[in-house]
Amino acid sequence: MSEKIKMNQIDHICVIVNDIENALARVRQIFDIAPTKVEEYASTARLKGKELGKYKLKLAMVKISQNLTVEFLQIVEGRSVEQDWLKKHGETIHHIAIKAADMEKEAAEWEKKGIRILQEDHGKWIYMNTERVLGLNIELVP
């Protein structure tokens, strides 16, 4: 029998939202969290080396507890798999990010098991399409 996928350290979980400020306000009403900075980024989506387009996003990393960080992510402009997810599922968990020493090597091993790459961004992260197995995606991060 072939070697099965083993996931090690979880880095964070990600919730896709329509409005990051409203989402953070809801969290602050319930949880005792430190002040949170909302950052804006531009990203380039790729699949198998092919550019799929640029998009802009806002994100905030919120430390809910000592061992749980939640990333809130809002797509501001452009098309992305996150935006597609939001349209299909609403505001919910999009992915769990796990640490991978060598993301490309790890992704290749997952592909051998039938889990394809959903999207990637120039060595920053790789989304693996695990929706049919887990109901959400896995993100490989360095």
Short mmCIF file of N, CA, C and O in Angstrom, two decimals:
data_model
loop_
_atom_site.label_atom_id
_atom_site.label_comp_id
_atom_site.label_asym_id
_atom_site.label_seq_id
_atom_site.Cartn_x
_atom_site.Cartn_y
_atom_site.Cartn_z
N MET A 1 0.84 -1.18 0.00
CA MET A 1 0.00 0.00 0.00
C MET A 1 0.89 1.24 0.00
O MET A 1 1.89 1.31 0.69
N SER A 2 0.51 2.25 -0.77
CA SER A 2 1.34 3.45 -0.88
C SER A 2 1.27 4.28 0.40
O SER A 2 0.33 4.19 1.18
N GLU A 3 2.29 5.10 0.57
CA GLU A 3 2.38 6.00 1.72
C GLU A 3 1.23 7.01 1.69
O GLU A 3 0.92 7.57 0.65
N LYS A 4 0.61 7.22 2.82
CA LYS A 4 -0.50 8.17 2.90
C LYS A 4 0.03 9.54 3.27
O LYS A 4 1.12 9.69 3.83
N ILE A 5 -0.76 10.57 2.98
CA ILE A 5 -0.39 11.94 3.29
C ILE A 5 -0.44 12.15 4.79
O ILE A 5 -1.41 11.76 5.45
N LYS A 6 0.62 12.77 5.32
CA LYS A 6 0.66 13.13 6.73
C LYS A 6 0.80 14.64 6.82
O LYS A 6 1.67 15.23 6.20
N MET A 7 -0.10 15.26 7.57
CA MET A 7 -0.02 16.70 7.76
C MET A 7 0.59 16.96 9.13
O MET A 7 0.23 16.33 10.11
N ASN A 8 1.50 17.92 9.16
CA ASN A 8 2.17 18.23 10.41
C ASN A 8 1.56 19.48 11.04
O ASN A 8 0.40 19.50 11.37
N GLN A 9 2.33 20.50 11.17
CA GLN A 9 1.93 21.69 11.91
C GLN A 9 0.90 22.55 11.17
O GLN A 9 1.11 22.96 10.04
N ILE A 10 -0.21 22.83 11.84
CA ILE A 10 -1.21 23.74 11.29
C ILE A 10 -0.74 25.16 11.56
O ILE A 10 -0.37 25.50 12.68
N ASP A 11 -0.76 25.99 10.52
CA ASP A 11 -0.36 27.38 10.65
C ASP A 11 -1.56 28.26 11.01
O ASP A 11 -1.49 29.06 11.93
N HIS A 12 -2.67 28.09 10.30
CA HIS A 12 -3.88 28.88 10.55
C HIS A 12 -5.06 28.28 9.81
O HIS A 12 -4.88 27.40 8.98
N ILE A 13 -6.25 28.78 10.13
CA ILE A 13 -7.42 28.49 9.31
C ILE A 13 -7.85 29.81 8.68
O ILE A 13 -7.56 30.88 9.20
N CYS A 14 -8.49 29.73 7.52
CA CYS A 14 -8.89 30.95 6.80
C CYS A 14 -10.39 30.96 6.58
O CYS A 14 -10.97 29.98 6.10
N VAL A 15 -10.99 32.11 6.93
CA VAL A 15 -12.41 32.33 6.70
C VAL A 15 -12.52 33.41 5.63
O VAL A 15 -11.95 34.50 5.76
N ILE A 16 -13.25 33.11 4.56
CA ILE A 16 -13.50 34.07 3.49
C ILE A 16 -14.72 34.90 3.89
O ILE A 16 -15.74 34.34 4.31
N VAL A 17 -14.60 36.23 3.76
CA VAL A 17 -15.69 37.12 4.19
C VAL A 17 -16.00 38.14 3.10
O VAL A 17 -15.18 38.44 2.25
N ASN A 18 -17.21 38.69 3.18
CA ASN A 18 -17.61 39.76 2.27
C ASN A 18 -17.01 41.10 2.68
O ASN A 18 -16.64 41.90 1.83
N ASP A 19 -16.97 41.34 3.99
CA ASP A 19 -16.51 42.63 4.52
C ASP A 19 -15.65 42.36 5.75
O ASP A 19 -16.17 41.97 6.81
N ILE A 20 -14.36 42.55 5.62
CA ILE A 20 -13.43 42.19 6.68
C ILE A 20 -13.64 43.02 7.95
O ILE A 20 -13.53 42.50 9.06
N GLU A 21 -13.96 44.29 7.81
CA GLU A 21 -14.18 45.13 9.00
C GLU A 21 -15.39 44.65 9.79
O GLU A 21 -15.34 44.58 11.02
N ASN A 22 -16.47 44.30 9.10
CA ASN A 22 -17.65 43.76 9.79
C ASN A 22 -17.34 42.42 10.46
O ASN A 22 -17.79 42.16 11.57
N ALA A 23 -16.60 41.58 9.78
CA ALA A 23 -16.23 40.27 10.34
C ALA A 23 -15.40 40.45 11.61
O ALA A 23 -15.65 39.78 12.62
N LEU A 24 -14.44 41.36 11.57
CA LEU A 24 -13.60 41.60 12.75
C LEU A 24 -14.42 42.20 13.89
O LEU A 24 -14.19 41.86 15.06
N ALA A 25 -15.36 43.05 13.58
CA ALA A 25 -16.22 43.63 14.62
C ALA A 25 -17.03 42.53 15.31
O ALA A 25 -17.17 42.55 16.54
N ARG A 26 -17.53 41.56 14.54
CA ARG A 26 -18.28 40.44 15.14
C ARG A 26 -17.37 39.63 16.07
O ARG A 26 -17.79 39.23 17.15
N VAL A 27 -16.14 39.41 15.65
CA VAL A 27 -15.20 38.63 16.46
C VAL A 27 -14.88 39.39 17.75
O VAL A 27 -14.87 38.80 18.84
N ARG A 28 -14.65 40.69 17.65
CA ARG A 28 -14.32 41.51 18.83
C ARG A 28 -15.46 41.54 19.84
O ARG A 28 -15.21 41.72 21.03
N GLN A 29 -16.69 41.39 19.39
CA GLN A 29 -17.83 41.38 20.31
C GLN A 29 -17.82 40.15 21.21
O GLN A 29 -18.33 40.20 22.32
N ILE A 30 -17.22 39.08 20.75
CA ILE A 30 -17.27 37.81 21.47
C ILE A 30 -15.93 37.44 22.12
O ILE A 30 -15.90 36.96 23.25
N PHE A 31 -14.83 37.65 21.41
CA PHE A 31 -13.53 37.17 21.86
C PHE A 31 -12.63 38.31 22.32
O PHE A 31 -12.65 39.41 21.77
N ASP A 32 -11.81 38.01 23.31
CA ASP A 32 -10.82 38.94 23.82
C ASP A 32 -9.57 38.79 22.95
O ASP A 32 -8.77 37.87 23.15
N ILE A 33 -9.45 39.65 21.96
CA ILE A 33 -8.33 39.57 21.03
C ILE A 33 -7.55 40.88 21.03
O ILE A 33 -8.09 41.93 21.35
N ALA A 34 -6.29 40.78 20.66
CA ALA A 34 -5.45 41.97 20.54
C ALA A 34 -5.90 42.80 19.34
O ALA A 34 -6.54 42.28 18.42
N PRO A 35 -5.58 44.08 19.33
CA PRO A 35 -5.88 44.90 18.15
C PRO A 35 -5.32 44.21 16.89
O PRO A 35 -4.23 43.66 16.91
N THR A 36 -6.09 44.25 15.84
CA THR A 36 -5.76 43.53 14.62
C THR A 36 -5.58 44.48 13.47
O THR A 36 -6.43 45.33 13.22
N LYS A 37 -4.49 44.33 12.76
CA LYS A 37 -4.20 45.16 11.59
C LYS A 37 -4.74 44.48 10.33
O LYS A 37 -4.49 43.30 10.09
N VAL A 38 -5.47 45.25 9.54
CA VAL A 38 -5.95 44.76 8.24
C VAL A 38 -4.91 45.19 7.20
O VAL A 38 -4.57 46.35 7.11
N GLU A 39 -4.41 44.22 6.46
CA GLU A 39 -3.40 44.50 5.45
C GLU A 39 -3.99 44.28 4.06
O GLU A 39 -4.87 43.45 3.88
N GLU A 40 -3.49 45.05 3.10
CA GLU A 40 -3.93 44.92 1.71
C GLU A 40 -2.78 44.37 0.87
O GLU A 40 -1.64 44.78 1.04
N TYR A 41 -3.11 43.44 -0.01
CA TYR A 41 -2.12 42.80 -0.87
C TYR A 41 -2.65 42.69 -2.30
O TYR A 41 -3.85 42.65 -2.52
N ALA A 42 -1.72 42.59 -3.22
CA ALA A 42 -2.03 42.21 -4.59
C ALA A 42 -1.45 40.82 -4.77
O ALA A 42 -0.36 40.52 -4.27
N SER A 43 -2.16 39.96 -5.43
CA SER A 43 -1.70 38.59 -5.63
C SER A 43 -1.88 38.22 -7.09
O SER A 43 -2.74 38.75 -7.78
N THR A 44 -1.06 37.28 -7.54
CA THR A 44 -1.17 36.76 -8.90
C THR A 44 -1.49 35.28 -8.81
O THR A 44 -0.69 34.51 -8.28
N ALA A 45 -2.63 34.92 -9.27
CA ALA A 45 -3.03 33.52 -9.26
C ALA A 45 -2.36 32.79 -10.41
O ALA A 45 -2.30 33.30 -11.52
N ARG A 46 -1.85 31.59 -10.11
CA ARG A 46 -1.24 30.73 -11.13
C ARG A 46 -1.75 29.32 -10.96
O ARG A 46 -2.06 28.90 -9.87
N LEU A 47 -1.76 28.60 -12.05
CA LEU A 47 -2.04 27.18 -12.02
C LEU A 47 -1.11 26.52 -13.02
O LEU A 47 -1.14 26.85 -14.21
N LYS A 48 -0.28 25.62 -12.54
CA LYS A 48 0.70 24.92 -13.37
C LYS A 48 1.57 25.90 -14.16
O LYS A 48 1.84 25.71 -15.34
N GLY A 49 1.96 27.00 -13.51
CA GLY A 49 2.83 27.98 -14.13
C GLY A 49 2.12 28.98 -15.02
O GLY A 49 2.73 29.94 -15.48
N LYS A 50 0.84 28.79 -15.28
CA LYS A 50 0.09 29.71 -16.14
C LYS A 50 -0.57 30.78 -15.27
O LYS A 50 -1.26 30.49 -14.31
N GLU A 51 -0.34 32.03 -15.67
CA GLU A 51 -0.94 33.16 -14.95
C GLU A 51 -2.45 33.17 -15.19
O GLU A 51 -2.91 33.13 -16.32
N LEU A 52 -3.22 33.24 -14.11
CA LEU A 52 -4.67 33.29 -14.21
C LEU A 52 -5.20 34.70 -14.01
O LEU A 52 -6.37 34.95 -14.24
N GLY A 53 -4.34 35.60 -13.56
CA GLY A 53 -4.76 36.97 -13.37
C GLY A 53 -4.38 37.51 -12.00
O GLY A 53 -4.03 36.76 -11.10
N LYS A 54 -4.47 38.81 -11.89
CA LYS A 54 -4.14 39.48 -10.64
C LYS A 54 -5.42 39.83 -9.90
O LYS A 54 -6.46 40.04 -10.51
N TYR A 55 -5.31 39.86 -8.58
CA TYR A 55 -6.43 40.28 -7.77
C TYR A 55 -5.92 40.96 -6.51
O TYR A 55 -4.75 40.82 -6.15
N LYS A 56 -6.79 41.73 -5.87
CA LYS A 56 -6.43 42.44 -4.65
C LYS A 56 -7.27 41.90 -3.50
O LYS A 56 -8.43 41.54 -3.68
N LEU A 57 -6.64 41.86 -2.34
CA LEU A 57 -7.33 41.32 -1.18
C LEU A 57 -6.95 42.08 0.09
O LEU A 57 -5.94 42.78 0.14
N LYS A 58 -7.78 41.93 1.09
CA LYS A 58 -7.50 42.42 2.44
C LYS A 58 -7.47 41.19 3.33
O LYS A 58 -8.28 40.27 3.16
N LEU A 59 -6.54 41.20 4.29
CA LEU A 59 -6.52 40.09 5.23
C LEU A 59 -6.10 40.56 6.60
O LEU A 59 -5.42 41.58 6.76
N ALA A 60 -6.54 39.81 7.58
CA ALA A 60 -6.17 40.07 8.97
C ALA A 60 -5.94 38.72 9.64
O ALA A 60 -6.75 37.81 9.50
N MET A 61 -4.82 38.61 10.34
CA MET A 61 -4.51 37.40 11.09
C MET A 61 -4.90 37.66 12.55
O MET A 61 -4.37 38.58 13.18
N VAL A 62 -5.83 36.87 13.06
CA VAL A 62 -6.37 37.07 14.41
C VAL A 62 -6.00 35.88 15.28
O VAL A 62 -6.40 34.74 14.96
N LYS A 63 -5.26 36.14 16.33
CA LYS A 63 -4.89 35.08 17.26
C LYS A 63 -6.03 34.91 18.26
O LYS A 63 -6.21 35.73 19.16
N ILE A 64 -6.81 33.87 18.08
CA ILE A 64 -7.97 33.60 18.92
C ILE A 64 -7.53 32.97 20.24
O ILE A 64 -8.10 33.25 21.29
N SER A 65 -6.54 32.10 20.17
CA SER A 65 -5.99 31.46 21.37
C SER A 65 -4.51 31.20 21.12
O SER A 65 -3.99 31.47 20.05
N GLN A 66 -3.85 30.62 22.11
CA GLN A 66 -2.42 30.36 21.98
C GLN A 66 -2.09 29.49 20.78
O GLN A 66 -1.08 29.67 20.13
N ASN A 67 -2.99 28.55 20.44
CA ASN A 67 -2.71 27.64 19.33
C ASN A 67 -3.70 27.74 18.17
O ASN A 67 -3.82 26.83 17.38
N LEU A 68 -4.42 28.88 18.08
CA LEU A 68 -5.35 29.05 16.97
C LEU A 68 -5.29 30.47 16.41
O LEU A 68 -5.63 31.43 17.10
N THR A 69 -4.86 30.55 15.16
CA THR A 69 -4.88 31.81 14.42
C THR A 69 -5.88 31.67 13.28
O THR A 69 -5.85 30.68 12.55
N VAL A 70 -6.76 32.66 13.17
CA VAL A 70 -7.74 32.67 12.09
C VAL A 70 -7.39 33.82 11.16
O VAL A 70 -7.22 34.96 11.58
N GLU A 71 -7.27 33.50 9.88
CA GLU A 71 -7.05 34.50 8.84
C GLU A 71 -8.41 34.87 8.27
O GLU A 71 -9.15 34.00 7.83
N PHE A 72 -8.74 36.15 8.32
CA PHE A 72 -9.95 36.65 7.66
C PHE A 72 -9.51 37.26 6.35
O PHE A 72 -8.59 38.07 6.32
N LEU A 73 -10.16 36.86 5.26
CA LEU A 73 -9.73 37.27 3.93
C LEU A 73 -10.92 37.79 3.13
O LEU A 73 -11.96 37.14 3.07
N GLN A 74 -10.74 38.97 2.55
CA GLN A 74 -11.76 39.58 1.70
C GLN A 74 -11.13 39.89 0.34
O GLN A 74 -10.09 40.54 0.28
N ILE A 75 -11.75 39.43 -0.73
CA ILE A 75 -11.30 39.79 -2.07
C ILE A 75 -11.88 41.16 -2.40
O ILE A 75 -13.08 41.38 -2.28
N VAL A 76 -11.01 42.08 -2.79
CA VAL A 76 -11.41 43.46 -3.07
C VAL A 76 -11.65 43.68 -4.56
O VAL A 76 -12.58 44.37 -4.96
N GLU A 77 -10.82 43.04 -5.37
CA GLU A 77 -10.89 43.27 -6.82
C GLU A 77 -10.30 42.08 -7.55
O GLU A 77 -9.31 41.50 -7.11
N GLY A 78 -10.90 41.72 -8.67
CA GLY A 78 -10.37 40.64 -9.50
C GLY A 78 -11.04 39.31 -9.17
O GLY A 78 -11.86 39.20 -8.27
N ARG A 79 -10.65 38.30 -9.93
CA ARG A 79 -11.24 36.97 -9.78
C ARG A 79 -10.22 36.04 -9.15
O ARG A 79 -9.04 36.07 -9.47
N SER A 80 -10.71 35.19 -8.25
CA SER A 80 -9.85 34.23 -7.58
C SER A 80 -10.67 33.03 -7.11
O SER A 80 -11.90 33.09 -7.08
N VAL A 81 -9.99 31.97 -6.72
CA VAL A 81 -10.71 30.80 -6.20
C VAL A 81 -11.41 31.15 -4.90
O VAL A 81 -12.47 30.59 -4.58
N GLU A 82 -10.86 32.09 -4.14
CA GLU A 82 -11.51 32.51 -2.90
C GLU A 82 -12.86 33.17 -3.19
O GLU A 82 -13.85 32.93 -2.50
N GLN A 83 -12.90 34.02 -4.22
CA GLN A 83 -14.15 34.68 -4.60
C GLN A 83 -15.17 33.65 -5.09
O GLN A 83 -16.35 33.74 -4.74
N ASP A 84 -14.71 32.67 -5.84
CA ASP A 84 -15.60 31.60 -6.30
C ASP A 84 -16.17 30.84 -5.10
O ASP A 84 -17.35 30.49 -5.07
N TRP A 85 -15.32 30.57 -4.11
CA TRP A 85 -15.74 29.86 -2.89
C TRP A 85 -16.82 30.66 -2.16
O TRP A 85 -17.84 30.11 -1.73
N LEU A 86 -16.59 31.96 -2.00
CA LEU A 86 -17.53 32.83 -1.31
C LEU A 86 -18.90 32.81 -1.99
O LEU A 86 -19.93 32.71 -1.33
N LYS A 87 -18.91 32.86 -3.31
CA LYS A 87 -20.17 32.82 -4.06
C LYS A 87 -20.90 31.49 -3.87
O LYS A 87 -22.12 31.44 -3.76
N LYS A 88 -20.14 30.41 -3.81
CA LYS A 88 -20.72 29.07 -3.70
C LYS A 88 -21.15 28.73 -2.26
O LYS A 88 -22.21 28.14 -2.06
N HIS A 89 -20.32 29.11 -1.27
CA HIS A 89 -20.53 28.65 0.10
C HIS A 89 -20.90 29.75 1.09
O HIS A 89 -21.27 29.45 2.23
N GLY A 90 -20.73 31.02 0.72
CA GLY A 90 -20.94 32.10 1.67
C GLY A 90 -19.73 32.25 2.58
O GLY A 90 -18.68 31.65 2.36
N GLU A 91 -19.87 33.07 3.62
CA GLU A 91 -18.77 33.31 4.56
C GLU A 91 -18.56 32.06 5.40
O GLU A 91 -19.41 31.70 6.22
N THR A 92 -17.44 31.42 5.19
CA THR A 92 -17.14 30.17 5.88
C THR A 92 -15.65 29.86 5.77
O THR A 92 -14.91 30.58 5.12
N ILE A 93 -15.24 28.77 6.39
CA ILE A 93 -13.84 28.35 6.30
C ILE A 93 -13.53 27.95 4.86
O ILE A 93 -14.25 27.13 4.27
N HIS A 94 -12.47 28.52 4.31
CA HIS A 94 -12.03 28.19 2.96
C HIS A 94 -10.90 27.17 2.99
O HIS A 94 -10.87 26.25 2.19
N HIS A 95 -9.97 27.36 3.93
CA HIS A 95 -8.84 26.42 3.99
C HIS A 95 -8.21 26.36 5.37
O HIS A 95 -8.42 27.23 6.20
N ILE A 96 -7.48 25.28 5.56
CA ILE A 96 -6.57 25.13 6.69
C ILE A 96 -5.17 25.17 6.10
O ILE A 96 -4.88 24.46 5.13
N ALA A 97 -4.31 26.02 6.66
CA ALA A 97 -2.94 26.14 6.16
C ALA A 97 -2.02 25.26 7.01
O ALA A 97 -2.09 25.29 8.24
N ILE A 98 -1.20 24.49 6.31
CA ILE A 98 -0.23 23.66 7.02
C ILE A 98 1.17 24.00 6.53
O ILE A 98 1.37 24.39 5.38
N LYS A 99 2.13 23.87 7.42
CA LYS A 99 3.52 24.14 7.09
C LYS A 99 4.09 23.00 6.25
O LYS A 99 3.84 21.83 6.52
N ALA A 100 4.86 23.38 5.22
CA ALA A 100 5.52 22.40 4.36
C ALA A 100 6.94 22.91 4.10
O ALA A 100 7.10 24.03 3.61
N ALA A 101 7.92 22.12 4.43
CA ALA A 101 9.32 22.52 4.23
C ALA A 101 9.61 22.79 2.76
O ALA A 101 10.32 23.73 2.42
N ASP A 102 9.05 21.96 1.88
CA ASP A 102 9.22 22.12 0.44
C ASP A 102 7.83 22.00 -0.19
O ASP A 102 7.34 20.90 -0.45
N MET A 103 7.19 23.15 -0.41
CA MET A 103 5.80 23.16 -0.89
C MET A 103 5.64 22.44 -2.22
O MET A 103 4.68 21.69 -2.39
N GLU A 104 6.54 22.67 -3.17
CA GLU A 104 6.41 22.07 -4.49
C GLU A 104 6.52 20.55 -4.41
O GLU A 104 5.75 19.82 -5.04
N LYS A 105 7.46 20.07 -3.62
CA LYS A 105 7.63 18.63 -3.46
C LYS A 105 6.40 18.02 -2.77
O LYS A 105 5.90 16.98 -3.19
N GLU A 106 5.93 18.70 -1.74
CA GLU A 106 4.74 18.24 -1.02
C GLU A 106 3.52 18.20 -1.96
O GLU A 106 2.78 17.22 -1.99
N ALA A 107 3.34 19.26 -2.75
CA ALA A 107 2.21 19.32 -3.69
C ALA A 107 2.30 18.18 -4.71
O ALA A 107 1.28 17.57 -5.05
N ALA A 108 3.49 17.88 -5.18
CA ALA A 108 3.66 16.79 -6.14
C ALA A 108 3.26 15.45 -5.52
O ALA A 108 2.64 14.61 -6.19
N GLU A 109 3.58 15.26 -4.25
CA GLU A 109 3.19 14.02 -3.56
C GLU A 109 1.67 13.93 -3.43
O GLU A 109 1.09 12.87 -3.62
N TRP A 110 1.04 15.06 -3.12
CA TRP A 110 -0.43 15.08 -3.01
C TRP A 110 -1.06 14.77 -4.36
O TRP A 110 -2.07 14.06 -4.42
N GLU A 111 -0.49 15.31 -5.44
CA GLU A 111 -1.04 15.07 -6.77
C GLU A 111 -0.97 13.58 -7.13
O GLU A 111 -1.85 13.07 -7.80
N LYS A 112 0.07 12.89 -6.66
CA LYS A 112 0.18 11.45 -6.90
C LYS A 112 -0.97 10.70 -6.23
O LYS A 112 -1.33 9.60 -6.64
N LYS A 113 -1.55 11.29 -5.20
CA LYS A 113 -2.67 10.67 -4.47
C LYS A 113 -4.02 11.15 -5.01
O LYS A 113 -5.06 10.84 -4.45
N GLY A 114 -4.00 11.94 -6.10
CA GLY A 114 -5.24 12.40 -6.71
C GLY A 114 -5.75 13.73 -6.21
O GLY A 114 -6.85 14.14 -6.56
N ILE A 115 -4.97 14.43 -5.39
CA ILE A 115 -5.36 15.75 -4.89
C ILE A 115 -4.64 16.78 -5.75
O ILE A 115 -3.43 16.93 -5.68
N ARG A 116 -5.39 17.50 -6.57
CA ARG A 116 -4.77 18.42 -7.51
C ARG A 116 -4.52 19.80 -6.90
O ARG A 116 -5.15 20.19 -5.93
N ILE A 117 -3.61 20.54 -7.54
CA ILE A 117 -3.37 21.92 -7.16
C ILE A 117 -4.54 22.76 -7.66
O ILE A 117 -4.91 22.67 -8.83
N LEU A 118 -5.09 23.55 -6.78
CA LEU A 118 -6.20 24.42 -7.13
C LEU A 118 -5.69 25.77 -7.63
O LEU A 118 -6.16 26.29 -8.63
N GLN A 119 -4.70 26.32 -6.92
CA GLN A 119 -4.13 27.62 -7.28
C GLN A 119 -2.85 27.81 -6.46
O GLN A 119 -2.70 27.22 -5.41
N GLU A 120 -1.95 28.64 -6.97
CA GLU A 120 -0.70 28.93 -6.26
C GLU A 120 -0.27 30.35 -6.54
O GLU A 120 -0.75 30.98 -7.47
N ASP A 121 0.65 30.85 -5.73
CA ASP A 121 1.15 32.21 -5.93
C ASP A 121 2.66 32.25 -5.71
O ASP A 121 3.11 32.48 -4.59
N HIS A 122 3.40 32.04 -6.77
CA HIS A 122 4.85 32.26 -6.84
C HIS A 122 5.62 31.87 -5.58
O HIS A 122 6.36 32.67 -5.02
N GLY A 123 5.43 30.68 -5.08
CA GLY A 123 6.19 30.20 -3.93
C GLY A 123 5.71 30.74 -2.59
O GLY A 123 6.32 30.44 -1.56
N LYS A 124 4.63 31.53 -2.58
CA LYS A 124 4.11 32.05 -1.31
C LYS A 124 3.18 31.03 -0.65
O LYS A 124 3.14 30.90 0.56
N TRP A 125 2.37 30.36 -1.47
CA TRP A 125 1.41 29.37 -0.98
C TRP A 125 0.91 28.52 -2.16
O TRP A 125 1.03 28.93 -3.30
N ILE A 126 0.36 27.36 -1.82
CA ILE A 126 -0.25 26.48 -2.81
C ILE A 126 -1.55 25.95 -2.20
O ILE A 126 -1.53 25.37 -1.11
N TYR A 127 -2.67 26.15 -2.89
CA TYR A 127 -3.94 25.56 -2.47
C TYR A 127 -4.07 24.18 -3.09
O TYR A 127 -3.94 24.02 -4.30
N MET A 128 -4.36 23.20 -2.25
CA MET A 128 -4.63 21.85 -2.71
C MET A 128 -6.14 21.63 -2.64
O MET A 128 -6.78 21.99 -1.64
N ASN A 129 -6.72 21.06 -3.69
CA ASN A 129 -8.17 20.90 -3.78
C ASN A 129 -8.62 19.67 -3.01
O ASN A 129 -8.72 18.58 -3.56
N THR A 130 -8.91 19.86 -1.73
CA THR A 130 -9.37 18.76 -0.88
C THR A 130 -10.85 18.89 -0.51
O THR A 130 -11.32 18.23 0.41
N GLU A 131 -11.57 19.72 -1.25
CA GLU A 131 -12.98 19.96 -0.93
C GLU A 131 -13.80 18.67 -0.93
O GLU A 131 -14.60 18.44 -0.02
N ARG A 132 -13.60 17.80 -1.90
CA ARG A 132 -14.41 16.58 -1.97
C ARG A 132 -14.09 15.61 -0.84
O ARG A 132 -14.90 14.76 -0.48
N VAL A 133 -12.91 15.74 -0.24
CA VAL A 133 -12.51 14.85 0.85
C VAL A 133 -12.79 15.47 2.22
O VAL A 133 -13.31 14.80 3.12
N LEU A 134 -12.48 16.75 2.39
CA LEU A 134 -12.56 17.41 3.69
C LEU A 134 -13.66 18.48 3.80
O LEU A 134 -13.92 18.98 4.89
N GLY A 135 -14.22 18.89 2.67
CA GLY A 135 -15.22 19.96 2.69
C GLY A 135 -14.60 21.35 2.71
O GLY A 135 -15.30 22.35 2.82
N LEU A 136 -13.29 21.40 2.60
CA LEU A 136 -12.53 22.66 2.52
C LEU A 136 -11.21 22.34 1.85
O LEU A 136 -10.92 21.20 1.54
N ASN A 137 -10.40 23.36 1.61
CA ASN A 137 -9.11 23.17 0.95
C ASN A 137 -7.98 23.18 1.96
O ASN A 137 -8.14 23.66 3.08
N ILE A 138 -6.84 22.67 1.54
CA ILE A 138 -5.62 22.74 2.32
C ILE A 138 -4.68 23.69 1.61
O ILE A 138 -4.53 23.62 0.39
N GLU A 139 -4.07 24.59 2.37
CA GLU A 139 -3.07 25.51 1.83
C GLU A 139 -1.71 25.08 2.36
O GLU A 139 -1.54 24.91 3.57
N LEU A 140 -0.76 24.90 1.47
CA LEU A 140 0.62 24.63 1.87
C LEU A 140 1.34 25.96 1.96
O LEU A 140 1.27 26.77 1.05
N VAL A 141 2.01 26.19 3.09
CA VAL A 141 2.77 27.42 3.30
C VAL A 141 4.17 27.05 3.77
O VAL A 141 4.36 26.01 4.37
N PRO A 142 5.14 27.94 3.48
CA PRO A 142 6.52 27.61 3.90
C PRO A 142 6.72 27.71 5.41
O PRO A 142 5.99 28.33 6.12
#
